[in-house]
Coordinates of C-alpha atoms in Angstrom, one line a residue:
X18 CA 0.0 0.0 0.0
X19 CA 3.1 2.4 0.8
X20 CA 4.6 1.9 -2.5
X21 CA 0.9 2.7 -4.2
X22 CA 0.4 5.8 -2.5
X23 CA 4.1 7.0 -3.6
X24 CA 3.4 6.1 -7.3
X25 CA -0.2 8.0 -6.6
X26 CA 1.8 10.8 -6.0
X27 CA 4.5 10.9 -8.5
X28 CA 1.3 10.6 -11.4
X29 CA -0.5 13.6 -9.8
X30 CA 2.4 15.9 -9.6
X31 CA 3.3 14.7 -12.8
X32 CA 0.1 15.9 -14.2
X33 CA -0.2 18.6 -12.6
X34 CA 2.9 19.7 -14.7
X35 CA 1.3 19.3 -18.1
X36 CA -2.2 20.5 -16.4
X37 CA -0.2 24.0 -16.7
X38 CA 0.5 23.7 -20.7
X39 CA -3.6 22.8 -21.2
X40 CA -6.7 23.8 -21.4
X41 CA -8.4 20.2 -20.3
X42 CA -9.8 19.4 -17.3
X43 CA -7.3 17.5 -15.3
X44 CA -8.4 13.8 -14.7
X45 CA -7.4 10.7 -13.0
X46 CA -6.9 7.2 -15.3
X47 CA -10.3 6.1 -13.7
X48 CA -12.1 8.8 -14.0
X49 CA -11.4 9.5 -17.6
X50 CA -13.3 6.2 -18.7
X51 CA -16.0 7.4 -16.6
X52 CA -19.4 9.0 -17.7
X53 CA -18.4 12.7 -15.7
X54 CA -14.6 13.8 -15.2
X55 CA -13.0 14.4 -12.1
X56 CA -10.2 16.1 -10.6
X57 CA -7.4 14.6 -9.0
X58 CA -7.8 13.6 -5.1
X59 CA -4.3 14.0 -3.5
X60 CA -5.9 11.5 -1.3
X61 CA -6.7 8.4 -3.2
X62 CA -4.6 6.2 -1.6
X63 CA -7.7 6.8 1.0
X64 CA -10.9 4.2 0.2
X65 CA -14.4 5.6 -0.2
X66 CA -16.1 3.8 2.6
X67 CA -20.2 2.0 1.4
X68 CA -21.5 -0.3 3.6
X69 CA -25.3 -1.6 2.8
X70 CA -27.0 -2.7 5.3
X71 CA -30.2 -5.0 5.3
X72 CA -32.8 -5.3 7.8
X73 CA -34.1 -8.6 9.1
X74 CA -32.6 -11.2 7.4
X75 CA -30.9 -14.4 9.3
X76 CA -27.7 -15.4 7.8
X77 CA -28.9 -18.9 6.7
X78 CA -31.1 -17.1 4.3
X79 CA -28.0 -16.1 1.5
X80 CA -27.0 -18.5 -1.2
X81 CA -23.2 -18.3 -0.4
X82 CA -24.3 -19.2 3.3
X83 CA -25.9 -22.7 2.3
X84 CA -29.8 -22.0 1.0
X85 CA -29.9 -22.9 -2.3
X86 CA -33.8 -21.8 -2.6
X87 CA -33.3 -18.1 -1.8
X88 CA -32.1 -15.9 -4.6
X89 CA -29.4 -13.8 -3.6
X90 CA -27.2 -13.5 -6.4
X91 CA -26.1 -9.8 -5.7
X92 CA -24.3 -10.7 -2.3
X93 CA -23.4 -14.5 -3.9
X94 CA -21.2 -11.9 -6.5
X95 CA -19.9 -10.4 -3.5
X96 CA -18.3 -12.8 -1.8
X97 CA -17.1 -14.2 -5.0
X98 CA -15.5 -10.9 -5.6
X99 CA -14.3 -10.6 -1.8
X100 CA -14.5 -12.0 1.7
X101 CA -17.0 -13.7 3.2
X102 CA -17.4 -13.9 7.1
X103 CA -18.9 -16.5 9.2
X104 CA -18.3 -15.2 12.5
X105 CA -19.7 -12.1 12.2
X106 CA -21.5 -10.7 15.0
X107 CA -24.0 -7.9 16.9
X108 CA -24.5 -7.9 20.3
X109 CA -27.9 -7.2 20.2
X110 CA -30.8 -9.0 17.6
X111 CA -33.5 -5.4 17.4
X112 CA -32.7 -2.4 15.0
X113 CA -31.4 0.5 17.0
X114 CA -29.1 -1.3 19.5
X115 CA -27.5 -2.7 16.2
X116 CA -26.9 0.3 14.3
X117 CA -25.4 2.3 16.9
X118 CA -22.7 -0.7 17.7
X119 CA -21.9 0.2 13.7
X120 CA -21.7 3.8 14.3
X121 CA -19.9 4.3 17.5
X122 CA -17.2 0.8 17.9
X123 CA -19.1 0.8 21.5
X124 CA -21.4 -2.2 22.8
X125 CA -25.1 -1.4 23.2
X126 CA -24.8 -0.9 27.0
X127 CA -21.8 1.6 27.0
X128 CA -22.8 3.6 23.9
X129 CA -26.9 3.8 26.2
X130 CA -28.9 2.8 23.0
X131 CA -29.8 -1.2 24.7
X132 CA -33.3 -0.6 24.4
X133 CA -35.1 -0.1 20.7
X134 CA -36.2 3.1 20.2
X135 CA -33.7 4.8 22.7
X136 CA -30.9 7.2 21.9
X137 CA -27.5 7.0 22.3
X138 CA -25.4 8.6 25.3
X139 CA -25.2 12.3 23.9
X140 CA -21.4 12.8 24.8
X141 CA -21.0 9.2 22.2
X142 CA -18.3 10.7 18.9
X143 CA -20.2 8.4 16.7
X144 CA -18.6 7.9 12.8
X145 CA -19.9 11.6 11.9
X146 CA -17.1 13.1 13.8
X147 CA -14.9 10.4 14.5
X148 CA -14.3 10.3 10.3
X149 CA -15.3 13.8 9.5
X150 CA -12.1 14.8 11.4
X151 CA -10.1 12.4 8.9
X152 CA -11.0 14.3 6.0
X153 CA -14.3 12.3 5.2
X154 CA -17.8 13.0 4.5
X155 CA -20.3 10.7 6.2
X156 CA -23.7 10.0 4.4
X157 CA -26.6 8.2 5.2
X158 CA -29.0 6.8 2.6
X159 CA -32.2 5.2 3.8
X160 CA -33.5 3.8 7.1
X161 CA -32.1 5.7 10.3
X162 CA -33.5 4.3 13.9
X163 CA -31.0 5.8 15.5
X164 CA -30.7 9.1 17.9
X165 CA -30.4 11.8 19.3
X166 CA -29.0 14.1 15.9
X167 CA -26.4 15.7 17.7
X168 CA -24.7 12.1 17.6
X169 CA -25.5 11.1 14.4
X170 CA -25.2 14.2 12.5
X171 CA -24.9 13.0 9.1
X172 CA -23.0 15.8 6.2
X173 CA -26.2 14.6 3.9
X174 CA -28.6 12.0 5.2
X175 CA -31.6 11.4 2.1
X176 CA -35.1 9.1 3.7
X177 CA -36.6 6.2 2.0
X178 CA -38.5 6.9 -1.6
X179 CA -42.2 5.7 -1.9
X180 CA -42.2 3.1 -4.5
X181 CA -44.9 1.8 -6.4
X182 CA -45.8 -1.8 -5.9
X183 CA -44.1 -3.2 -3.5
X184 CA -44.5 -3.5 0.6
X185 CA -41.7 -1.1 1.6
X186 CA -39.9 2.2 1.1
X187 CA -36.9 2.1 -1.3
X188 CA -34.0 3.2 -0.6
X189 CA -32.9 6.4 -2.4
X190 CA -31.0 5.3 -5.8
X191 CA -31.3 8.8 -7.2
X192 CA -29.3 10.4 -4.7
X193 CA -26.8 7.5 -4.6
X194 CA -25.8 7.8 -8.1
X195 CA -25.7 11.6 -8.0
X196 CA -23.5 11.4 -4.8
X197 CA -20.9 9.4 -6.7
X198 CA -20.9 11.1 -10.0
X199 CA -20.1 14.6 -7.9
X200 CA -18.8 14.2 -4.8
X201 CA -14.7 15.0 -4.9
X202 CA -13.8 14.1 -1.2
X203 CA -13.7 10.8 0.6
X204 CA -16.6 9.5 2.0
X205 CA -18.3 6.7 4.2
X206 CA -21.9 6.0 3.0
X207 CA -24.5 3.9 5.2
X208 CA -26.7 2.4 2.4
X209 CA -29.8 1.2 4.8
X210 CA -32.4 -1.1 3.3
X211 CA -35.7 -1.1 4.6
X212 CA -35.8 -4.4 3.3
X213 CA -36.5 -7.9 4.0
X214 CA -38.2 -6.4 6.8
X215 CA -42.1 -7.4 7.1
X216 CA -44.2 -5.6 5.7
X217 CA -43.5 -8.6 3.1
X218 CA -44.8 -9.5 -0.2
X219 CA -48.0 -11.3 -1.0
X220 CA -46.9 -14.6 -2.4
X221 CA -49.9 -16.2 -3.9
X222 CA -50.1 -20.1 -3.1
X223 CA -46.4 -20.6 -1.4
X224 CA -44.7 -23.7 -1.5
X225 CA -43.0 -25.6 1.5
X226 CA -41.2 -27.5 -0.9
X227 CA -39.4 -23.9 -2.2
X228 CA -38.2 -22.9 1.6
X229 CA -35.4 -24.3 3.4
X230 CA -35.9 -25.5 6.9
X231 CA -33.7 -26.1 10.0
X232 CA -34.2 -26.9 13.5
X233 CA -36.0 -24.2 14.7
X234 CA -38.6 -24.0 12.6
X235 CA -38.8 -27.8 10.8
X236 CA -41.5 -27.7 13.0
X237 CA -43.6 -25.5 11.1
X238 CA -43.5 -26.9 7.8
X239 CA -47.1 -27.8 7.7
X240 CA -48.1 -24.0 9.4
X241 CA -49.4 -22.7 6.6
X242 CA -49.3 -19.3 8.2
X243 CA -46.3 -19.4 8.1
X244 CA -45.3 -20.6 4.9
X245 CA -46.9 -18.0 3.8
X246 CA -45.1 -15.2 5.5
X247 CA -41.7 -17.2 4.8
X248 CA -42.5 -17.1 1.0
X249 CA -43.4 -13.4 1.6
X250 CA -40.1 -12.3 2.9
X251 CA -38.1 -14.7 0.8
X252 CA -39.2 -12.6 -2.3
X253 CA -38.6 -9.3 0.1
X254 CA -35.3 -10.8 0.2
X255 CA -35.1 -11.1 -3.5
X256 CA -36.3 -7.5 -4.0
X257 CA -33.4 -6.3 -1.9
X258 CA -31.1 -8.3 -3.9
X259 CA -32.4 -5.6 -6.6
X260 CA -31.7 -3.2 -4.7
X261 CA -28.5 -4.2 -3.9
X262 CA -27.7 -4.6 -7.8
X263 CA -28.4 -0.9 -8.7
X264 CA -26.0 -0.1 -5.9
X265 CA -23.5 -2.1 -7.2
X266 CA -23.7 -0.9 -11.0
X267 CA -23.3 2.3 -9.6
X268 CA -20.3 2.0 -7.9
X269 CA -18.2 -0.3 -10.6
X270 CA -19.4 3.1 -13.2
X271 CA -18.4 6.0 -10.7
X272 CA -16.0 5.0 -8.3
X273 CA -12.6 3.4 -8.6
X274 CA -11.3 0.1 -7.4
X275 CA -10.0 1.8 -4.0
X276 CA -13.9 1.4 -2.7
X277 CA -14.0 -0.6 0.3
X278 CA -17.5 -2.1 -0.1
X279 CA -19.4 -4.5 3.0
X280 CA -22.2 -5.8 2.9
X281 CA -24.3 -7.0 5.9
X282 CA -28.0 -7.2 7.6
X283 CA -28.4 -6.2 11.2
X284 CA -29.2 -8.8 13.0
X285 CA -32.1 -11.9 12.4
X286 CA -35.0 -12.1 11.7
X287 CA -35.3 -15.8 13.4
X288 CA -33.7 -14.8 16.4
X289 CA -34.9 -11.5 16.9
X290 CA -35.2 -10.1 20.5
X291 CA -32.8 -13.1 21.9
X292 CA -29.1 -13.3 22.2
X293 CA -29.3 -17.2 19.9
X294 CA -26.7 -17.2 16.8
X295 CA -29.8 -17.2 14.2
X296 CA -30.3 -13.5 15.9
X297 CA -26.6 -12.2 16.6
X298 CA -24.5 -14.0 13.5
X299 CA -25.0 -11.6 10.9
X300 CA -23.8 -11.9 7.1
X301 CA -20.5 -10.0 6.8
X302 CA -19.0 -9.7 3.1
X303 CA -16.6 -7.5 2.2
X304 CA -15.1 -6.5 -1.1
X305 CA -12.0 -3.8 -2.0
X306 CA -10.7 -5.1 -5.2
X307 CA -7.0 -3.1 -4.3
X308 CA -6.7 -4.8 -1.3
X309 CA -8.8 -8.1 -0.8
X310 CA -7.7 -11.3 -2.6
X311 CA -11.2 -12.8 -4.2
X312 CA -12.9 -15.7 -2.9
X313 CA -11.3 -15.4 0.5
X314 CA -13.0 -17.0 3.6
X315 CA -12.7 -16.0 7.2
X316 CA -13.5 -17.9 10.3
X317 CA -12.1 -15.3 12.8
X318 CA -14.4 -13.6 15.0
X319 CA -15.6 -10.2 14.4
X320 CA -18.5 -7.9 15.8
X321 CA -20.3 -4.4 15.1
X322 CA -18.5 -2.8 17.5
X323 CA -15.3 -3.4 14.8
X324 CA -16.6 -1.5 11.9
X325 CA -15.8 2.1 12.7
X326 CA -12.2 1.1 14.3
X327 CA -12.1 -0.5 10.9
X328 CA -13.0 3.0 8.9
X329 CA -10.7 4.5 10.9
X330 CA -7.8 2.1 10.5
X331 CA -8.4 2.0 6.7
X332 CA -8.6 6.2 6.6
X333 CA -5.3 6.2 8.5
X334 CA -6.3 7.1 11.9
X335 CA -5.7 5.8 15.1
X336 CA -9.0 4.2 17.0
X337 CA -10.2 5.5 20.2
X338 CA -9.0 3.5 23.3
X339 CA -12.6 3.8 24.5
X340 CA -14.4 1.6 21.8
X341 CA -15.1 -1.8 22.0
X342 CA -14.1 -2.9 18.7
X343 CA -10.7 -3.6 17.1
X344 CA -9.5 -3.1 13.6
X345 CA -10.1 -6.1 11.5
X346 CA -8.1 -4.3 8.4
X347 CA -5.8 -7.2 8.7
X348 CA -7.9 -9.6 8.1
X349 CA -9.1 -8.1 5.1
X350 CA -5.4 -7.6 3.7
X351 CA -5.2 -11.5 4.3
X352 CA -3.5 -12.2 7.4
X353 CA -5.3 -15.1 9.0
X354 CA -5.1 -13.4 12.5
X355 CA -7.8 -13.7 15.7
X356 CA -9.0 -10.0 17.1
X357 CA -10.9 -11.4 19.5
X358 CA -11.5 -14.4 21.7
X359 CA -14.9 -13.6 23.4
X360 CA -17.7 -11.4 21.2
X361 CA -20.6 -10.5 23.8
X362 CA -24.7 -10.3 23.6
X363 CA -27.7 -8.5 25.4
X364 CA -31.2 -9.1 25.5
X365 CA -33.6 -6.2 26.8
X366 CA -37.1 -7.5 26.5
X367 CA -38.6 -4.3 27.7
X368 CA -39.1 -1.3 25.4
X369 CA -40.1 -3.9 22.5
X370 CA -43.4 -5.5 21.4
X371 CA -44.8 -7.8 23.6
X372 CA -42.6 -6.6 26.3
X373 CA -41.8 -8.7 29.3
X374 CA -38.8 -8.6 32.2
X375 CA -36.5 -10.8 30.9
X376 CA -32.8 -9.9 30.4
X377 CA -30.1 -12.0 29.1
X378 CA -26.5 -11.9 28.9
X379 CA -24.4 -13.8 26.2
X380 CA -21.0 -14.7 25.7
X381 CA -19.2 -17.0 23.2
X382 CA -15.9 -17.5 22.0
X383 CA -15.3 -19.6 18.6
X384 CA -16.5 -22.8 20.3
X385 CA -18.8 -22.2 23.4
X386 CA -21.9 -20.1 24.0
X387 CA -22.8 -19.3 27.9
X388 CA -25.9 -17.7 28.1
X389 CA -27.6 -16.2 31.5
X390 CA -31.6 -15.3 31.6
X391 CA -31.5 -13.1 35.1
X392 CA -35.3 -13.4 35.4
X393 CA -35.7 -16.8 34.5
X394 CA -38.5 -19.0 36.3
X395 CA -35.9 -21.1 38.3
X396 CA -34.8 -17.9 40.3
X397 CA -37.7 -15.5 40.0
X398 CA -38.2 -16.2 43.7
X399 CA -34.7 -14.9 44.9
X400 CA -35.8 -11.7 42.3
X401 CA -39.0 -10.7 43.6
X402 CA -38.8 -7.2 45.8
X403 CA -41.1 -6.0 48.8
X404 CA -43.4 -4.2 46.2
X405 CA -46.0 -6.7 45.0
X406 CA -46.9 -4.1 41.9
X407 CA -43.3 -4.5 40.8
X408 CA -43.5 -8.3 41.4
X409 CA -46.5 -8.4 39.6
X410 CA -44.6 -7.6 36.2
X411 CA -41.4 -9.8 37.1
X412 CA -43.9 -12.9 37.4
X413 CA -45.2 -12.1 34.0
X414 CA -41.7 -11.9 32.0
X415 CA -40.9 -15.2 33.9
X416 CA -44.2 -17.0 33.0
X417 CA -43.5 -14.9 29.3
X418 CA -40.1 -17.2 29.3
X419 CA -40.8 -20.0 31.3
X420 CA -39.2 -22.3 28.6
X421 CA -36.0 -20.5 28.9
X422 CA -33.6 -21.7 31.6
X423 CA -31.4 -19.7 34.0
X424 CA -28.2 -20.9 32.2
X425 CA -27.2 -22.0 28.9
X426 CA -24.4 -23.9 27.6
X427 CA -23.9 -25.0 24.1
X428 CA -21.3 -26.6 21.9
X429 CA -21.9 -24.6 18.5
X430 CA -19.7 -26.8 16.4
X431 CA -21.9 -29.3 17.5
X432 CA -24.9 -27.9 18.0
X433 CA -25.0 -24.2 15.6
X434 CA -28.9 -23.8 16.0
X435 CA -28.0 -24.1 19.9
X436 CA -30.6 -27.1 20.5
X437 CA -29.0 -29.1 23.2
X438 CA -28.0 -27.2 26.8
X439 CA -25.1 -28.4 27.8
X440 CA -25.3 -26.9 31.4
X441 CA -24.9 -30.3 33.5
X442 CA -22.5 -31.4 31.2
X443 CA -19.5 -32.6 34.1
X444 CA -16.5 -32.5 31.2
X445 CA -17.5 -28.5 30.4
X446 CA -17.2 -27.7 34.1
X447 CA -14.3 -25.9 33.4
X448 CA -15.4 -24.0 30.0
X449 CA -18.5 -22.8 31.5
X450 CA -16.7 -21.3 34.6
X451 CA -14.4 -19.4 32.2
X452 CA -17.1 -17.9 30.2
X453 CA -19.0 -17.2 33.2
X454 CA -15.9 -14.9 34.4
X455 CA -15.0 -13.3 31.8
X456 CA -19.0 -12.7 31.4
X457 CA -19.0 -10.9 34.6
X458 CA -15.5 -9.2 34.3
X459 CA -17.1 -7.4 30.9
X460 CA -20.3 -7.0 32.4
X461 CA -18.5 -4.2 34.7
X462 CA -16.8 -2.8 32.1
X463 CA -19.9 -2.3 30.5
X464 CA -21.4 -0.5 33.5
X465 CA -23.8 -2.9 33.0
X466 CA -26.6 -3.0 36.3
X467 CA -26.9 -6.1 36.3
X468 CA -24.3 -8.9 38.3
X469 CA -24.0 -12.5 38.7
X470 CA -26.1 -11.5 42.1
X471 CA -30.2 -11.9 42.2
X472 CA -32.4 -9.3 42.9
X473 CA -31.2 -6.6 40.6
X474 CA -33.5 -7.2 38.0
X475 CA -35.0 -3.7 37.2
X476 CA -38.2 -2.1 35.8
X477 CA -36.9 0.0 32.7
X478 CA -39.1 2.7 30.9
X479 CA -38.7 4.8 28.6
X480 CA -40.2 7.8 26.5
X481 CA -42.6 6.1 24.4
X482 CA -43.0 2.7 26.3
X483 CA -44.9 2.1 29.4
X484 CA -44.3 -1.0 31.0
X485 CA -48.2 -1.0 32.9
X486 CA -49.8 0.5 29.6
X487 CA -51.4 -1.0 26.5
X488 CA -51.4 1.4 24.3
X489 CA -49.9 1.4 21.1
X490 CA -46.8 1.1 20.4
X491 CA -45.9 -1.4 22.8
X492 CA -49.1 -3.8 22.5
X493 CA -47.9 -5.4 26.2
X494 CA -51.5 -6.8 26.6
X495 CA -51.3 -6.2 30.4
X496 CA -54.2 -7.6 32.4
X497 CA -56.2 -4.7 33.3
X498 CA -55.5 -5.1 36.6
X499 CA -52.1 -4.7 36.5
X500 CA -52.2 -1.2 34.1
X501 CA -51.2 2.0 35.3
X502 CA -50.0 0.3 38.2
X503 CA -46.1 0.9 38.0
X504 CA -45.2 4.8 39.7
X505 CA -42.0 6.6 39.0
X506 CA -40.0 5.4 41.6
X507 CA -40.5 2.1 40.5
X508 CA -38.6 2.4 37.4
X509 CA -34.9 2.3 37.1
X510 CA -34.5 5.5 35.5
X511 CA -31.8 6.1 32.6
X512 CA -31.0 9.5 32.4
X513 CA -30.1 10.2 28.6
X514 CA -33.7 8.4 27.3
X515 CA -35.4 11.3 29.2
X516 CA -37.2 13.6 26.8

């Protein structure tokens, strides 16, 4: 890369030279086969930054991750042309707890947004002015979910177009392609698809036999419920794929070869609002045609919280020691090299649909998932408080979950759909003590308020979301006599989510 960004140089001074004996508009090579000219950038040797991000799709549901019914062909090409991940992780399976692990390097509970529909910590130097000070612009094109704009203060941020004929919001191609054809600094653009996300398409008589199937839903192939939503968002998966094509066309006509490109969705759709792998493990491909050797494969773990160390790494800054994440531009220059050992997961049932107390913590390394439900049924006793109101509501997320044991222990080469606990297994004594410390250890780093203790299991609220209250949005369905039950000193208050 050093000896690319000396021969950059030598061509632009080089031109600039003859640019003084003409009167044409000075060019790169790229740009001149290009439909609209542009002027040297002293920085090339610096990537433009696109990362396109889906919403609600599982990783099992890709061609190049195993299902040969779903027609992906846009991010099958990328992979082809780049890296593929299979350890790719969030921490956190709901839309805003996601995004904001992208944008700020900084687990859900240390960045504040752990909740959906909360905002970040407003002191949080999120990728707007973490990269702007690096000489980039930072765009956002499509979905948002994230908070409060004085964190996410996008240079140029462009909503979701009304289309025609199909269940959701595109995102906006127009501006896209004008963005590349004119822009003339570097730049990182978020590319968020409202899609697969339900609302899905109506398939007319769906066919089982045209779905794939694994072990936690091969009991539903006969539901034809939901064979009919699956149909429905396996052709909203297609029509991202479209999406995703335009995209693609746009950036091998406008931009050069020194575009690093990924391509993920945030979390699962499967495993939504739980810490399992079919929610956290997340498609991850990457492709940088300068840098990345095609066709490469990576089994190293990497998270969220990784991205913007990534950007910065790649921009040639130096991370903040604060974030979570770690550069992973190694990895993607091909050294076969582990970043992490441990990647991390948290559940907040509250402030969601259907809300119920019931927080979990998850940690895993390459091998071994430990998973702790604090209010589980098994300990709801040593939970309860002297305030029957407040019991009232940690009895209902119990009951909610009473399927769901206090611990969890799997063996995900094993066992990757996480179907067998492992718990009382005597030979994985050890292993499940060593994830249960170093649990615990990040837990406090997190300033996480919950312990390995009982009897700290809060009541959250926030803005919008009443824990006693039916109303719309949250849909709770509370037994009557329980609403409007809950006072403010029964809540544990977070500060920041305060209007």
């Amino acid at each position: 890369m050093k000896n690319q960004s000396i021969v950059t140089l030598l061509f632009s001074l080089l031109a600039l030279q003859f640019a003084g004996c003409s009167n044409e508009p000075l060019t790169t090579p790229a740009a001149s086969s290009k439909k609209l000219e542009k002027p040297i950038d002293t920085s090339a040797s610096r990537p433009n930054i696109i990362f396109y991000l889906a919403d609600d799709q599982d990783i099992t549901d890709y061609g190049v991750y195993g299902n040969e019914k779903v027609h992906t062909p846009s991010v099958d090409r990328l992979a082809h042309e780049g890296i593929m991940f299979k350890h790719a992780f969030t921490a956190q399976a709901i839309c805003a707890p996601s995004r904001t692990q992208l944008f700020t390097g900084k687990y859900p509970l240390k960045n504040g947004a752990f909740a959906n529909h909360t905002p970040t910590r407003p002191n949080i130097k999120s990728v707007t002015k973490q990269m702007r000070a690096l000489g980039y612009e930072v765009v956002l094109a499509g979905k948002s979910h994230v908070k409060p704009a004085s964190v996410y203060d996008w240079d140029q941020e462009w909503q979701p177009v009304p289309k025609k004929g199909v269940p959701r919001d595109y995102i906006p191609l127009a501006d896209i392609e004008k963005y590349f054809q004119t822009t003339t600094k570097p730049f990182v653009m978020f590319i968020a698809s409202k899609y697969p996300h339900g609302k899905y398409f109506d398939v007319k008589n769906p066919d089982a036999d045209k779905l794939k199937f694994h072990p936690f839903d091969q009991h539903l192939k006969s539901n034809k419920k939901y064979i009919k939503k699956r149909a429905g968002y396996y052709r909203s998966i297609e029509e991202d794929n479209t999406q995703l094509a335009h995209v693609l066309r746009m950036v091998d006509t406008h931009l050069t070869d020194n575009t690093l490109f990924i391509y993920s969705a945030d979390h699962g759709v499967s495993g939504k609002f739980s810490v399992k792998d079919i929610g956290l493990n997340v498609p991850f491909v990457v492709r940088w045609p300068s840098v990345i050797k095609a066709g490469s494969r990576s089994e190293q773990l990497v998270h969220y919280t990784d991205v913007l160390p990534t950007f910065i790494d790649a921009a040639g800054g130096q991370p903040e020691p604060s974030m979570d994440g770690k550069s992973f531009l190694n990895i993607l220059k091909g050294e076969d090299k582990a970043i992490h050992q441990y990647v991390y997961g948290v559940r907040t049932n509250q402030n969601i649909i259907n809300a119920r107390v019931f927080p979990s913590r998850m940690i895993r390394d390459i091998r071994y998932k430990y998973i702790r439900n604090f209010n589980a049924l098994e300990v709801l006793d040593q939970n309860l408080t002297d305030k029957a109101n407040i019991n009232a509501f940690l009895e209902l997320g119990a009951q909610r979950h009473k399927n769901e044991p206090f611990e969890e222990l799997y063996d995900l080469t094993n066992d990757p759909f996480e179907q067998n606990n492992l718990i009382s297994e005597p030979s994985l004594i050890t292993v499940k003590a060593r994830l249960q410390t170093q649990l615990f250890a990040w837990m406090k780093t997190q300033g996480d308020f919950l312990n390995e203790g009982f009897g700290n299991v809060p009541i959250i609220t926030a803005p919008t979301f009443k824990l006693d209250q039916n109303k719309p949005p949250i849909r709770t369905d509370v037994p009557k006599a329980l609403q409007n039950t809950l006072n403010p000193e029964d809540y544990f208050i977070i500060d920041h989510w305060r209007k």
